[in-house]
Coordinates of C-alpha atoms and ligand atoms in Angstrom, one line a residue:
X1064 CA 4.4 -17.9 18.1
X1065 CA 2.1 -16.6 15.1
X1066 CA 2.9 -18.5 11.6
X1067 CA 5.3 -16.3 9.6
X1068 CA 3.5 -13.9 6.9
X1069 CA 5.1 -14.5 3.7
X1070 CA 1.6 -13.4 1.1
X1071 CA 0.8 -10.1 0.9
X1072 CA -2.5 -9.1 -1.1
X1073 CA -1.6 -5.5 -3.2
X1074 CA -5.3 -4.8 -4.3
X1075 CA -4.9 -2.6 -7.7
X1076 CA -8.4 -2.6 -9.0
X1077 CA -9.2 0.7 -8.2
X1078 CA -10.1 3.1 -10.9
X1079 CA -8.1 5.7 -9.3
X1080 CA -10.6 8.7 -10.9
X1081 CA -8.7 11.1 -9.0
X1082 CA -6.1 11.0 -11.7
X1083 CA -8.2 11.7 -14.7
X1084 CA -7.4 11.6 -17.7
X1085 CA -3.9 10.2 -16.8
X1086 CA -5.3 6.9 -15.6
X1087 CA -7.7 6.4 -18.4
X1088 CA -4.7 4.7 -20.0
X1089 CA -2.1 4.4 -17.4
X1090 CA -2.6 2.5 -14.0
X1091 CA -2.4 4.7 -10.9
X1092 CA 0.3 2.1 -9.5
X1093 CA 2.4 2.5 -12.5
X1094 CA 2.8 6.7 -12.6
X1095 CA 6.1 7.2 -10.7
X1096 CA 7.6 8.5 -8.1
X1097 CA 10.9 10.4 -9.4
X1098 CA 12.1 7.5 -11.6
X1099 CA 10.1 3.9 -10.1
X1100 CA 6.4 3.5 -9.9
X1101 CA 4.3 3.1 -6.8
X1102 CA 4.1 -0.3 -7.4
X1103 CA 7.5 -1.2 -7.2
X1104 CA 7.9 0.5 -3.6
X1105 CA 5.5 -1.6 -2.5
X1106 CA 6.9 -4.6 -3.8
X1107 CA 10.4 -3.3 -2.2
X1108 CA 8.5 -2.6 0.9
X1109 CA 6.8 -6.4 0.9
X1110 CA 9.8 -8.2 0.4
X1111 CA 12.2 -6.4 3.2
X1112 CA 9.5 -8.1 5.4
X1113 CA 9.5 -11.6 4.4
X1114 CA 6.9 -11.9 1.8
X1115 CA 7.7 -14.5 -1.1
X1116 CA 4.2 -14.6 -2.9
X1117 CA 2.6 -11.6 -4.6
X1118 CA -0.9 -11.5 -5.3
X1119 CA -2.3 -8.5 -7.3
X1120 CA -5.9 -8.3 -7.3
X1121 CA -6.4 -6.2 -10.7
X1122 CA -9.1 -5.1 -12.8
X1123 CA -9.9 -3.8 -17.2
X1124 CA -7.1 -1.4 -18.2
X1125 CA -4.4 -2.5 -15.9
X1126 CA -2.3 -5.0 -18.4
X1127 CA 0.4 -2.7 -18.0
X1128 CA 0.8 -3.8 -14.5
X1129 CA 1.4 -7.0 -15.5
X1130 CA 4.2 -6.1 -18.5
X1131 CA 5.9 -4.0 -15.9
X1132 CA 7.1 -7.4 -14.1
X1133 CA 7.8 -9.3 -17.1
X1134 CA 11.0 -10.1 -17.9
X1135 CA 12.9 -7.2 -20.9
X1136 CA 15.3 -9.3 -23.1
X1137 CA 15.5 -7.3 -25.9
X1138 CA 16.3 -3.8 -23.6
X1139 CA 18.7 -6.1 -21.1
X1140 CA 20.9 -7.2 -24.6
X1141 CA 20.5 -3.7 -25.6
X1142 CA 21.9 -2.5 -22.7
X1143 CA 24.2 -5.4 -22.1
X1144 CA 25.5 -4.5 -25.8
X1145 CA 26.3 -0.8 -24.8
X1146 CA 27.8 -2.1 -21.4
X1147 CA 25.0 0.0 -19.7
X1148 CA 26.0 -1.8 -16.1
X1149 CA 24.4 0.3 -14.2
X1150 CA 21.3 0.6 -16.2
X1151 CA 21.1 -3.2 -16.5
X1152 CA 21.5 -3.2 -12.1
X1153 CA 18.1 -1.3 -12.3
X1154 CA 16.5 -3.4 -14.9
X1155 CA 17.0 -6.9 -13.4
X1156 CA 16.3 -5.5 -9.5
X1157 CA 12.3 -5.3 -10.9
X1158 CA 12.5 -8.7 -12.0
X1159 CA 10.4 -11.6 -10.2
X1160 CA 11.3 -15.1 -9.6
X1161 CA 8.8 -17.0 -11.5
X1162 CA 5.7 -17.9 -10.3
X1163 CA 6.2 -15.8 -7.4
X1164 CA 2.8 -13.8 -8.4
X1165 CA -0.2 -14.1 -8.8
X1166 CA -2.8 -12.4 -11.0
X1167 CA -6.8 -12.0 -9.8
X1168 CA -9.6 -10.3 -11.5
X1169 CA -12.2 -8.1 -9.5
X1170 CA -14.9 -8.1 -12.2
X1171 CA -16.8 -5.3 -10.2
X1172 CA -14.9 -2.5 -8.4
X1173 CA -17.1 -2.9 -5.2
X1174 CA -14.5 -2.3 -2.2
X1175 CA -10.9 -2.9 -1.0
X1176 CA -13.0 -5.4 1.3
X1177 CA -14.3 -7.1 -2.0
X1178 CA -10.9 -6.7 -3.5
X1179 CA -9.2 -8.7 -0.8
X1180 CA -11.6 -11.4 -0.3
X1181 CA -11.0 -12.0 -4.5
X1182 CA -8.0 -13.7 -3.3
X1183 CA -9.0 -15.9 -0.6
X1184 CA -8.3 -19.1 -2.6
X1185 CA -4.4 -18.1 -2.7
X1186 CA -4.3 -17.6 1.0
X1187 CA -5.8 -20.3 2.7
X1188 CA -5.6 -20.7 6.2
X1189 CA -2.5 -18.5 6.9
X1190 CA -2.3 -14.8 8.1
X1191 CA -1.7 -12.4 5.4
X1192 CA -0.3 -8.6 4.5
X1193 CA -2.0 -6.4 2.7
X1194 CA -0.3 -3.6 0.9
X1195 CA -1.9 -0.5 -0.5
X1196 CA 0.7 0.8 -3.3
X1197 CA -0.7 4.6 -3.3
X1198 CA -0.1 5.1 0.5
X1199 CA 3.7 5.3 0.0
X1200 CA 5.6 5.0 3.8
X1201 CA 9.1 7.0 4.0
X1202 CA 11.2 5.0 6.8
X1203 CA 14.4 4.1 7.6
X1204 CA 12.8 0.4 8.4
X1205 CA 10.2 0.0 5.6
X1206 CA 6.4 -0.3 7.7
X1207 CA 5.4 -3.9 6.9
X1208 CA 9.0 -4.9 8.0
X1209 CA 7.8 -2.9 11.4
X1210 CA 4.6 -4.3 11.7
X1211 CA 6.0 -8.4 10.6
X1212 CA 8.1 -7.8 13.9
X1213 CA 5.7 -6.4 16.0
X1214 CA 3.1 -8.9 14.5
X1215 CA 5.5 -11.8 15.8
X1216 CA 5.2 -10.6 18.9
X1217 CA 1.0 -9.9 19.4
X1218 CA -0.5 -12.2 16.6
X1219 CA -4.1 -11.6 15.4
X1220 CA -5.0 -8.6 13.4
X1221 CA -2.6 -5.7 12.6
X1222 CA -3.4 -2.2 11.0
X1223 CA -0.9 0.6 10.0
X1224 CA -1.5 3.7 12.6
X1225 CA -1.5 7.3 12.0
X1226 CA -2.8 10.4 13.9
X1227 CA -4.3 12.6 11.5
X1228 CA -6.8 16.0 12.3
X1229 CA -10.5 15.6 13.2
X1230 CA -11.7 17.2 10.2
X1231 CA -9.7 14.7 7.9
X1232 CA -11.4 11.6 9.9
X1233 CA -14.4 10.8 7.3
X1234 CA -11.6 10.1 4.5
X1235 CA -10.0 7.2 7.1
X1236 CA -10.8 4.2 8.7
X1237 CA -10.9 5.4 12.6
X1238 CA -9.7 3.3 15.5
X1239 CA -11.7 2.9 18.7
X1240 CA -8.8 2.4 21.6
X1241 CA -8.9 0.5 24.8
X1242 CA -5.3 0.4 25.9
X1243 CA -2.0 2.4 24.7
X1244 CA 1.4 0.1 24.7
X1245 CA 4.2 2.7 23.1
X1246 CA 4.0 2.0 18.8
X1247 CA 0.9 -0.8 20.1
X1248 CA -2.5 0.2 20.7
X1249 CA -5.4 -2.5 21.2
X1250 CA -8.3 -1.6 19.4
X1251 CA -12.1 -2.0 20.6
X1252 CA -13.4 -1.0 17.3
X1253 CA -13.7 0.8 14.0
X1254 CA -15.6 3.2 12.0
X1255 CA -15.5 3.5 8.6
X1256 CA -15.2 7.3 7.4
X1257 CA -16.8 8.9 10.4
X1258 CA -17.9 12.9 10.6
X1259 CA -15.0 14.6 12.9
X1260 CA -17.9 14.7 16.0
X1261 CA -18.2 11.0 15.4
X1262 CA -14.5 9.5 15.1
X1263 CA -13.6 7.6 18.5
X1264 CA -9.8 8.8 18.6
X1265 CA -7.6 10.5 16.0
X1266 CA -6.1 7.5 14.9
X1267 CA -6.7 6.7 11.2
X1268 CA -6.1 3.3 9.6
X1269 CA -3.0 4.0 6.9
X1270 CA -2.8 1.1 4.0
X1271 CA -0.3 -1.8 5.5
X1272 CA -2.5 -4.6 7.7
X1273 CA -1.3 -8.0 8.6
X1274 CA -4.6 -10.2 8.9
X1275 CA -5.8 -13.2 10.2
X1276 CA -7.6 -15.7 7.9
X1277 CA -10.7 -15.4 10.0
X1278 CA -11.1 -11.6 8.1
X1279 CA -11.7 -13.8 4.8
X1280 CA -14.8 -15.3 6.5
X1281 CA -16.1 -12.6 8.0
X1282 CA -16.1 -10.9 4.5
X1283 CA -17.7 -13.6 3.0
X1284 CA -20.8 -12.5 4.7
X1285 CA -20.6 -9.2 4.8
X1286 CA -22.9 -7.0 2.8
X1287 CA -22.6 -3.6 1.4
X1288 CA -21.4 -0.7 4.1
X1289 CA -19.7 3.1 3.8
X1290 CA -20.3 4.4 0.3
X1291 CA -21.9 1.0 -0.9
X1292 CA -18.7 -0.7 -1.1
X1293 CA -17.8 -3.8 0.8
X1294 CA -15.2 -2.4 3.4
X1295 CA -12.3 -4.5 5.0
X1296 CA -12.5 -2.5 8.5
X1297 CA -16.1 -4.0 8.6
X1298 CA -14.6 -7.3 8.3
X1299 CA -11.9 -6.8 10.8
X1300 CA -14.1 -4.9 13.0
X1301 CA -15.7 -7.9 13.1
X1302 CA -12.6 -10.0 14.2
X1303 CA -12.5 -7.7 17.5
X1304 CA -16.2 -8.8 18.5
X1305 CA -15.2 -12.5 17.7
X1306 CA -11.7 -13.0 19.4
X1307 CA -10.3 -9.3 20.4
X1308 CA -7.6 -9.6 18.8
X1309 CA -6.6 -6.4 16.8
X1310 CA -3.9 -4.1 17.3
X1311 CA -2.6 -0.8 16.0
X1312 CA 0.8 0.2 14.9
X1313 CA 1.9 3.5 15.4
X1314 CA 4.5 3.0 12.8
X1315 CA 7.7 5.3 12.4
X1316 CA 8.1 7.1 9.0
X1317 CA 6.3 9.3 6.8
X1318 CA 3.2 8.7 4.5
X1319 CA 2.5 10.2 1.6
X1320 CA -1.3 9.8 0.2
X1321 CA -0.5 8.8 -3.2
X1322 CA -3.7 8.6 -4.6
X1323 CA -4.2 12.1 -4.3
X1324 CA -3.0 14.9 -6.4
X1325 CA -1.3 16.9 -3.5
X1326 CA 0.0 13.9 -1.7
X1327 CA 1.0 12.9 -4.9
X1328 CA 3.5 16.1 -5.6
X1329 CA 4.5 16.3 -2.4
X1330 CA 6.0 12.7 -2.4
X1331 CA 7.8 13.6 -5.6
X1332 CA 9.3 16.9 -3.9
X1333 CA 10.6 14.6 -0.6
X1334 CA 11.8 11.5 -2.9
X1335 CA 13.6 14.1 -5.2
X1336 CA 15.2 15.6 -2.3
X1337 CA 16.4 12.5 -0.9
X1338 CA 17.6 11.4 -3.8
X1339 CA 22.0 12.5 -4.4
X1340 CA 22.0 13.4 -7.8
X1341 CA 19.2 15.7 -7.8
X1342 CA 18.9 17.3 -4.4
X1343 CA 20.9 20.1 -5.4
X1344 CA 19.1 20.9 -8.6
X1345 CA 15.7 20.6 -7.2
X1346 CA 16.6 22.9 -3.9
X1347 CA 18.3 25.2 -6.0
X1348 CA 15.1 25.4 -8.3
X1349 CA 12.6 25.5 -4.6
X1350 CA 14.8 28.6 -3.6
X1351 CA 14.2 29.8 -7.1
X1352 CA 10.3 30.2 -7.1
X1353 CA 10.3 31.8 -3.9
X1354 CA 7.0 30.3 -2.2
X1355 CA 6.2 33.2 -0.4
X1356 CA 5.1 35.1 -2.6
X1357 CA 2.1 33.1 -4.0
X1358 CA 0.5 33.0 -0.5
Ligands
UTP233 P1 -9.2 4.2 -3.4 O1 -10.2 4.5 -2.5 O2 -7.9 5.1 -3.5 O3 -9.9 4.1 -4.9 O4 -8.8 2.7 -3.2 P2 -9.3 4.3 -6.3 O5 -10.4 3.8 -7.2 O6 -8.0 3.6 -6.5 O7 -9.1 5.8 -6.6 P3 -10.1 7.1 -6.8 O8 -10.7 7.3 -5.4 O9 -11.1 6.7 -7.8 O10 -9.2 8.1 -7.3 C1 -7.8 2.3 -2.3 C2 -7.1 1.1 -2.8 O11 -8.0 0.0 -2.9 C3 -8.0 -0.5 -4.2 C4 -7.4 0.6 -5.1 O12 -6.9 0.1 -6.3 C5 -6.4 1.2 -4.1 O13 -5.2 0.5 -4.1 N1 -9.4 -0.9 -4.6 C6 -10.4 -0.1 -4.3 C7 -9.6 -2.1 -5.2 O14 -8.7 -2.9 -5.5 N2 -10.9 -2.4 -5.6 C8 -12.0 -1.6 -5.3 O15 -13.1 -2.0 -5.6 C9 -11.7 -0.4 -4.6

């Protein structure tokens, strides 16, 4: 049986350009999503799957990251005072049990690849998650809960699935696919942002992965690749040739690309709708506007 996962790297050094001017202040992972920021549904996400220790790899400009988990005295006795119960429920659920994360620094913004290997001295020799806060998964069992389950089952290397349409293949990681098992699919390689004429299948890597140590190495020696950033599907790629021993996981839900501007609205729209005491106002106001008529 694989050890248990219970680290998950959420690599937030990104300088999330796509958001100009917003994030020349504020941290992509901290805009929010109706009321919570992206960063708390991925910490949500990690711990309905087990994980107990947190390790943000961060970058300049991202200090608010870090007050976001802090503890709030002064606005818990506020609340307390005003017997804001319900308020104060909300307030303590973003709390962390101390020492339960981790800070790292990625001096240089040179690749998720390079973001991830940044924390290699706080994984050690044990499989780990990786969690990519602006790829925001919809599901009635959170993904990484999904994949820790299927994981326990295959072992080796896990990536989050999704089919997506050949002409959106050179934004993705794409899978290479030697055998179909229903959610499972064994992979015989990847490529890194292919053209649409170039992408092996039309399954694209999505931001949850459960990883085997052995990835660490490999990125330790791996040089520059797509867009001249270090890339972690190189690394893993590179875990197929050495051991074959990486899977797929079709998982069940919806994902939202959070770090675009569309993906973005359109998450807000679906998490509004879902939410009780504003589905009404917000389909009310949809029926309002009348899409059709801005075609
Ligand atoms: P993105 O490709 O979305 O990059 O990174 P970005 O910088 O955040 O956003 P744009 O493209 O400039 O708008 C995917 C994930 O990898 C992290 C990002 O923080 C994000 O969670 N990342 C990327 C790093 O931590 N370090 C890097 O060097 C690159």
């Amino acid at each position: 049986m694989p050890k248990k996962v219970t680290k998950a790297i959420f690599p937030v050094a990104g300088m999330g350009t796509r958001f100009l001017p917003a994030t020349k202040s504020v941290p992509k992972e901290i805009m929010t999503l109706v009321d919570r920021p992206l960063i708390q549904y991925a910490i949500d996400e990690a711990r309905a799957a087990g994980i107990k220790e947190f390790i943000f790899v961060t970058s300049r400009g991202k200090g608010a990251l870090e007050d976001y988990f802090d503890l709030a005295p002064q606005l818990e006795q506020e609340l307390r005072k005003k017997k804001k119960t319900e308020l104060l429920k909300i307030l303590k659920s973003t709390n962390m049990e101390s020492g339960a994360i981790a800070y790292i620094r990625q001096h240089k913004a040179l690749g998720l690849g390079h973001a991830v290997w940044c924390a290699r001295r706080l994984i050690g020799n044990e499989p780990f998650a990786v969690i990519l806060p602006d790829d925001v998964i919809a599901a009635d069992k959170p993904c990484l809960q999904q994949m820790v389950e299927a994981y326990a089952e295959t072992g080796g290397n896990m990536v989050a699935a999704m089919e997506v349409e050949p002409e959106r293949a050179s934004s993705y990681g794409m899978l290479d696919i030697c055998e179909e098992n229903g959610q499972l699919v064994k992979v015989k390689g990847m490529v890194e942002k292919p053209k649409a004429e170039d992408a092996p299948s039309n399954l694209a890597v999505i931001g949850r992965y459960i990883l085997s140590p052995s990835v660490l190495q490999h990125l330790n020696q791996i040089k520059t690749g797509s867009g001249g950033e270090i890339q972690l599907t190189d690394a893993i790629a590179r875990d197929i040739d050495a051991k074959n021993n990486v899977f797929g996981f079709r998982f069940s839900g919806q994902r939202f690309d959070c770090g675009s501007k569309s993906g973005f609205l359109q998450a807000t729209v679906s998490f509004g709708l879902s939410r009780a005491e504003l589905k009404d106002d917000l389909r009310a106001y949809l029926r309002s506007i009348n899409l059709d008529d801005d075609a």
